[in-house]
Amino acid sequence: MHVGFDKVFLVPYSANMIKKYKPSNRDLALQVATTLFLSKGYLATSMDDIVTASKVSKTNIYYYFKSKEDLLSAIMDQLIQTYTEMIHDIAERSSLTVQERFKAILRMLTHQELECLGGCPFITLYTQMPLDAPIIREKVGRFFRDQIGIVEQLVLEGIHKQEFKADLSARSTAQFIVAAIEGGLFLQHASEDSTLLEQSFHTLALLLK
Amino acid sequence: MHVGFDKVFLVPYSANMIKKYKPSNRDLALQVATTLFLSKGYLATSMDDIVTASKVSKTNIYYYFKSKEDLLSAIMDQLIQTYTEMIHDIAERSSLTVQERFKAILRMLTHQELECLGGCPFITLYTQMPLDAPIIREKVGRFFRDQIGIVEQLVLEGIHKQEFKADLSARSTAQFIVAAIEGGLFLQHASEDSTLLEQSFHTLALLLK
């Protein structure tokens, strides 16, 4: 049975889980590499570490991924797909107000249980990507431009439904919201204040009205 | 002559500069390590790389810093001191409105010329710090709690001077602003949109009024 990455983020990797779901060797290597890259660091993890922790042979891992950078690229694709789907799902719940959907997105983002060095998997991996890996860096850039686009549509909907002020610039408000979420995930982690993101978005809700 | 880290951030490390300022071997090792840790990565830089780039002998470097982590800790102290001073200097310019001071802080932060993997030196170093380096991680946490405190005082001043809405929560507004700045520095880098931070703060200015 295929183990989706949603499972990986909701339930941190454990030997039991692997027994139960019987993922393929490729999935297993990806799962273990994701856990190690996020909790220990991409640059601090070697292919040998992944071999040891996943118990997948080196030959087998190199059959699927020709380098550590190739593995990082595949992890980034999975992360982007999972997060894009989760955010889309919430954004489309038109029975909720726009504010309620923002809250649901925040809750989803702060309840990912996987340990991350920087509070958010994208920040954690991006800041460790070599400058000479432009293709993977560009994937992250495109992901965030897409997220700003989704939030911009939500802001427009909020203005249209008179939830938000009529004179807001939807574009720059969306940039601001995405920046505050990313920065908030990082700050909440660095300042060890688990209520920071929720409190500051309570203030944003008041400002947008 | 002592080379302050403000110099390092305003003028990226170059052979000429070093000739001119004649920094001590300790300062030279610190400067080179800062450049390498931020542009290539802490985890991707070895002590040997620092020896080669700085031309300070290994014995000499180890005389000042007993490990790479010790060097990271000293760099963090310098960064924190430099940024704290720069932010304090701007915060205290009481001839400016609070909004003008926020703008000046943003300008200062976006005009640091040193190449950083993650758009901000604190995010870049924090996300590469091992989880078992709690003392350095805590320094970063304290720095951000201090910055939130400074911004909170500015927000209170803005409310008092009727620049901002009277019903704002100064604390959570400050958390929100610091989060948006940090996230904006990262997003601006990742999305390759150099106007993102300025545009989104233009929106914030309108929201706070």
XYZ file of C-alpha atoms in Angstrom:
418
model
C 0.000 0.000 0.000
C 1.256 3.452 -0.847
C 1.967 5.765 2.067
C 1.145 9.343 1.121
C 3.240 12.141 2.547
C 0.205 13.434 4.429
C 0.686 10.347 6.602
C 4.352 11.138 7.049
C 3.610 14.620 8.318
C 0.758 13.658 10.576
C 2.446 10.577 12.032
C 6.212 10.858 12.424
C 8.163 7.931 11.039
C 8.171 4.854 13.245
C 9.074 1.233 12.756
C 5.505 0.169 13.544
C 3.978 2.345 10.881
C 6.284 0.939 8.260
C 5.371 -2.614 9.230
C 1.698 -1.797 8.943
C 1.721 0.088 5.627
C 4.533 -1.822 3.918
C 5.729 1.086 1.743
C 7.969 0.479 -1.249
C 11.714 0.885 -0.797
C 11.530 4.162 -2.723
C 8.845 5.518 -0.359
C 10.738 4.251 2.655
C 13.952 6.009 1.595
C 11.955 9.194 0.920
C 10.246 9.064 4.327
C 13.451 8.489 6.241
C 15.319 11.149 4.259
C 12.505 13.660 4.911
C 12.650 13.009 8.654
C 16.460 13.300 8.741
C 16.701 16.370 6.442
C 14.120 18.259 8.521
C 15.210 17.259 12.026
C 18.972 16.972 11.602
C 19.578 19.023 8.449
C 20.041 18.285 4.748
C 23.720 19.162 4.839
C 24.333 17.157 8.016
C 22.721 13.994 6.617
C 24.732 11.619 4.430
C 23.419 8.956 2.056
C 24.968 6.466 4.515
C 22.761 7.856 7.317
C 19.711 7.237 5.116
C 20.864 3.700 4.336
C 21.352 2.951 8.060
C 18.038 4.447 9.202
C 15.878 3.083 6.363
C 17.556 -0.334 6.073
C 17.185 0.033 2.296
C 20.457 -0.951 0.577
C 22.681 1.725 -0.896
C 22.434 0.150 -4.355
C 18.652 0.238 -4.121
C 18.540 3.878 -2.991
C 20.900 4.911 -5.800
C 18.675 3.004 -8.222
C 15.851 5.459 -7.409
C 17.862 8.608 -6.656
C 21.150 9.317 -8.372
C 22.344 11.741 -5.667
C 21.385 13.346 -2.354
C 20.315 16.422 -4.317
C 18.024 14.235 -6.421
C 16.455 12.934 -3.205
C 16.002 16.513 -1.960
C 14.305 17.393 -5.235
C 11.858 14.460 -4.879
C 11.136 15.417 -1.249
C 10.455 18.989 -2.310
C 8.015 17.765 -5.004
C 6.152 15.670 -2.421
C 6.058 18.480 0.146
C 4.791 20.950 -2.457
C 2.116 18.531 -3.671
C 0.915 17.726 -0.137
C 0.809 21.329 1.050
C -0.777 22.588 -2.182
C -3.556 19.991 -1.886
C -4.184 20.734 1.803
C -4.322 24.498 1.206
C -6.539 24.109 -1.886
C -8.931 21.869 0.044
C -9.384 24.496 2.736
C -9.521 27.436 0.294
C -12.416 25.784 -1.567
C -14.651 25.324 1.492
C -17.047 28.046 0.402
C -19.453 27.309 3.273
C -16.876 28.908 5.603
C -16.126 32.628 5.766
C -12.739 33.686 4.407
C -11.533 34.372 7.960
C -12.549 30.887 9.022
C -10.599 29.448 6.107
C -7.495 31.470 7.077
C -7.850 30.085 10.594
C -8.183 26.527 9.271
C -5.022 26.971 7.140
C -3.099 28.261 10.169
C -4.316 25.378 12.307
C -3.280 22.890 9.643
C 0.189 24.452 9.336
C 0.862 24.618 13.063
C -0.332 21.055 13.678
C 2.170 19.309 11.451
C 3.902 17.100 13.974
C 7.155 16.481 12.164
C 10.103 18.041 13.956
C 11.612 20.815 11.832
C 14.810 22.735 12.609
C 13.245 26.005 11.423
C 9.538 25.685 12.285
C 8.473 25.156 8.638
C 9.768 22.460 6.264
C 10.149 24.891 3.362
C 12.276 27.375 5.313
C 14.279 24.514 6.827
C 15.142 22.942 3.471
C 15.420 26.176 1.465
C 18.055 27.696 3.728
C 20.200 24.603 3.329
C 19.940 24.303 -0.429
C 23.187 25.078 -2.192
C 23.084 28.313 -4.230
C 24.136 26.194 -7.220
C 20.897 24.165 -7.081
C 18.738 26.695 -8.978
C 16.124 24.154 -10.123
C 15.127 23.119 -6.582
C 15.307 26.726 -5.347
C 13.023 27.756 -8.198
C 10.483 25.069 -7.172
C 10.215 26.686 -3.745
C 9.875 30.123 -5.340
C 7.060 28.917 -7.596
C 5.289 27.232 -4.666
C 5.237 30.468 -2.682
C 4.113 32.529 -5.688
C 1.245 30.030 -6.095
C 0.319 30.287 -2.413
C 0.283 34.092 -2.655
C -2.067 33.659 -5.651
C -4.467 31.443 -3.653
C -4.489 33.872 -0.708
C -5.030 36.787 -3.129
C -8.196 35.078 -4.439
C -9.389 34.573 -0.857
C -8.757 38.234 -0.027
C -10.709 39.285 -3.154
C -13.561 37.002 -2.067
C -13.433 38.534 1.426
C -13.598 42.053 -0.037
C -16.454 41.036 -2.349
C -18.436 39.529 0.539
C -17.731 42.619 2.662
C -15.827 40.603 5.256
C -12.779 42.810 4.570
C -12.251 46.502 3.918
C -13.140 47.541 0.369
C -9.932 49.509 -0.224
C -7.416 46.698 0.411
C -4.901 45.826 -2.287
C -5.588 42.087 -2.605
C -2.117 41.370 -3.980
C -0.019 43.050 -1.354
C -2.356 41.950 1.447
C -1.843 38.371 0.258
C 1.949 38.815 0.193
C 1.752 40.233 3.690
C -0.349 37.332 5.002
C 1.904 34.643 3.504
C 5.003 36.442 4.833
C 3.463 36.696 8.311
C 2.560 32.989 8.308
C 6.061 31.906 7.261
C 7.763 34.313 9.644
C 5.326 33.338 12.385
C 6.114 29.629 12.015
C 9.809 30.439 12.291
C 9.429 32.905 15.184
C 7.126 30.616 17.119
C 9.829 27.975 16.911
C 12.753 30.312 17.686
C 11.078 32.248 20.497
C 9.459 29.117 21.974
C 6.115 30.885 22.232
C 3.507 28.431 20.965
C 0.682 31.000 20.926
C 2.516 33.609 18.827
C 0.977 32.734 15.473
C -2.576 32.460 16.758
C -2.364 35.729 18.692
C -0.852 37.692 15.863
C -3.453 36.414 13.401
C -6.201 37.416 15.785
C -4.841 40.941 15.396
C -4.706 40.612 11.613
C -8.362 39.554 11.560
C -9.287 42.779 13.371
C -7.136 44.885 11.017
C -8.680 43.456 7.849
C -12.269 44.158 8.900
C 42.341 48.768 13.872
C 39.256 46.849 14.893
C 36.770 46.026 12.165
C 33.229 46.082 13.536
C 30.711 43.675 12.091
C 28.657 46.598 10.788
C 31.499 46.998 8.278
C 31.300 43.352 7.356
C 27.601 43.571 6.586
C 27.749 46.819 4.684
C 30.864 45.898 2.726
C 31.156 42.205 1.846
C 34.482 40.642 2.693
C 37.225 41.435 0.199
C 40.981 41.144 0.188
C 41.334 44.906 -0.251
C 39.281 45.720 2.788
C 41.324 43.419 4.952
C 44.537 45.011 3.776
C 43.171 48.437 4.579
C 41.718 47.698 8.047
C 44.305 45.117 9.150
C 41.939 43.148 11.405
C 43.292 40.762 14.018
C 43.480 37.079 13.148
C 40.475 36.479 15.384
C 38.399 39.086 13.504
C 39.613 37.775 10.167
C 38.562 34.203 11.000
C 35.183 35.507 12.218
C 34.594 37.551 9.043
C 35.498 34.723 6.701
C 33.446 32.205 8.708
C 30.435 34.576 8.646
C 30.649 34.930 4.859
C 31.003 31.169 4.344
C 28.314 30.144 6.879
C 25.777 32.530 5.328
C 26.509 32.010 1.640
C 27.481 28.340 1.559
C 25.979 27.034 4.793
C 27.197 26.357 8.342
C 26.961 22.606 7.900
C 28.639 22.708 4.483
C 31.635 24.705 5.760
C 34.554 22.941 7.434
C 37.221 24.462 9.658
C 39.641 23.655 6.812
C 37.573 25.851 4.448
C 37.913 28.706 6.939
C 41.679 28.147 7.232
C 42.063 28.181 3.416
C 39.887 31.270 2.843
C 41.175 33.334 5.769
C 44.861 32.294 5.511
C 44.873 32.201 9.333
C 46.572 29.021 10.523
C 44.504 26.192 11.973
C 46.412 26.371 15.271
C 45.660 30.077 15.500
C 41.945 29.648 14.744
C 41.669 26.877 17.345
C 43.437 29.133 19.835
C 40.464 31.542 19.622
C 37.622 29.074 18.943
C 37.692 25.567 20.309
C 35.189 24.232 17.716
C 33.076 25.219 14.699
C 30.119 25.514 17.090
C 32.129 27.927 19.225
C 32.762 30.025 16.108
C 29.031 29.954 15.285
C 28.263 31.123 18.817
C 30.681 34.079 18.473
C 29.201 34.981 15.066
C 25.715 34.891 16.548
C 26.821 37.225 19.387
C 28.250 39.673 16.835
C 25.181 39.535 14.606
C 22.869 40.061 17.566
C 24.923 42.990 18.840
C 25.089 44.659 15.424
C 21.392 44.244 14.613
C 20.292 45.245 18.116
C 22.334 48.461 17.891
C 21.058 49.311 14.420
C 17.422 48.719 15.383
C 17.793 50.650 18.660
C 19.370 53.586 16.819
C 16.393 53.807 14.471
C 13.782 53.194 17.198
C 15.141 56.120 19.197
C 14.843 58.715 16.408
C 11.906 60.445 18.021
C 11.877 63.223 15.407
C 10.468 60.634 12.977
C 6.929 59.253 13.092
C 6.630 55.603 14.132
C 5.729 54.640 10.545
C 8.851 56.379 9.274
C 10.932 54.447 11.787
C 9.367 51.142 10.664
C 10.250 52.091 7.082
C 13.824 52.914 8.083
C 14.174 49.546 9.838
C 12.876 47.727 6.754
C 15.241 49.665 4.509
C 18.173 48.841 6.761
C 17.260 45.124 6.811
C 16.771 44.814 3.053
C 19.963 46.698 2.245
C 22.367 44.330 3.957
C 24.512 43.300 1.026
C 25.897 40.052 2.351
C 24.646 37.054 0.401
C 22.447 34.853 2.599
C 21.021 31.460 1.656
C 17.689 32.269 3.308
C 17.278 36.049 2.903
C 18.055 36.805 6.570
C 21.188 35.794 8.490
C 19.206 34.698 11.566
C 16.903 32.358 9.625
C 19.862 31.077 7.614
C 21.946 30.187 10.665
C 19.066 29.122 12.932
C 17.753 26.492 10.532
C 21.191 24.910 10.360
C 21.884 24.848 14.067
C 21.873 21.362 15.514
C 18.933 20.680 17.859
C 21.541 19.736 20.485
C 22.966 23.280 20.515
C 20.365 24.745 22.904
C 22.550 27.645 24.092
C 22.971 29.158 20.613
C 19.317 28.459 19.714
C 18.259 30.224 22.910
C 20.352 33.294 21.946
C 18.319 33.602 18.754
C 15.073 33.161 20.701
C 16.059 35.896 23.142
C 17.065 38.238 20.302
C 13.646 37.912 18.673
C 11.791 38.330 21.973
C 13.821 41.546 22.480
C 12.967 42.784 18.980
C 9.268 42.100 19.600
C 9.644 44.180 22.795
C 11.176 47.125 20.898
C 8.446 47.010 18.229
C 5.790 46.765 20.969
C 7.091 50.035 22.477
C 6.952 51.646 19.031
C 3.372 50.459 18.500
C 2.394 51.867 21.922
C 4.019 55.184 20.965
C 2.104 55.117 17.650
C -1.186 54.508 19.463
C -0.411 57.253 21.984
C 0.409 59.743 19.206
C -2.762 58.711 17.331
C -0.777 57.471 14.352
C -2.341 54.029 14.854
C -5.783 52.770 15.826
C -6.526 53.092 19.546
C -7.838 49.539 19.948
C -4.744 47.660 18.758
C -3.133 45.081 21.021
C 0.448 46.397 21.047
C 1.900 43.003 21.927
C 0.286 40.912 19.236
C 0.639 43.680 16.646
C 4.377 43.697 17.408
C 4.575 39.900 17.060
C 2.748 40.188 13.772
C 5.076 42.885 12.441
C 8.271 41.025 13.384
C 6.859 37.806 11.874
C 5.947 39.612 8.649
C 9.418 41.162 8.398
C 11.186 37.828 8.905
C 8.841 35.958 6.586
C 9.067 38.798 4.064
C 12.866 38.657 3.976
C 12.669 34.921 3.345
C 9.835 35.144 0.770
C 11.466 37.996 -1.081
C 14.523 35.808 -1.480
C 12.638 32.611 -2.354
C 10.118 34.177 -4.740
C 12.749 36.463 -6.313
C 10.417 39.440 -6.006
C 12.535 42.300 -4.692
C 9.550 44.597 -4.062
C 7.552 42.125 -1.941
C 8.558 43.461 1.467
C 8.064 47.119 0.590
C 4.671 46.494 -1.016
C 3.338 44.371 1.788
C 4.446 46.912 4.398
C 2.699 49.648 2.474
C -0.470 47.636 3.080
C 0.354 47.225 6.763
C 0.748 50.998 7.107
C -2.779 51.461 5.765
C -4.179 48.750 8.056
C -2.669 50.228 11.219
C -4.087 53.716 10.664
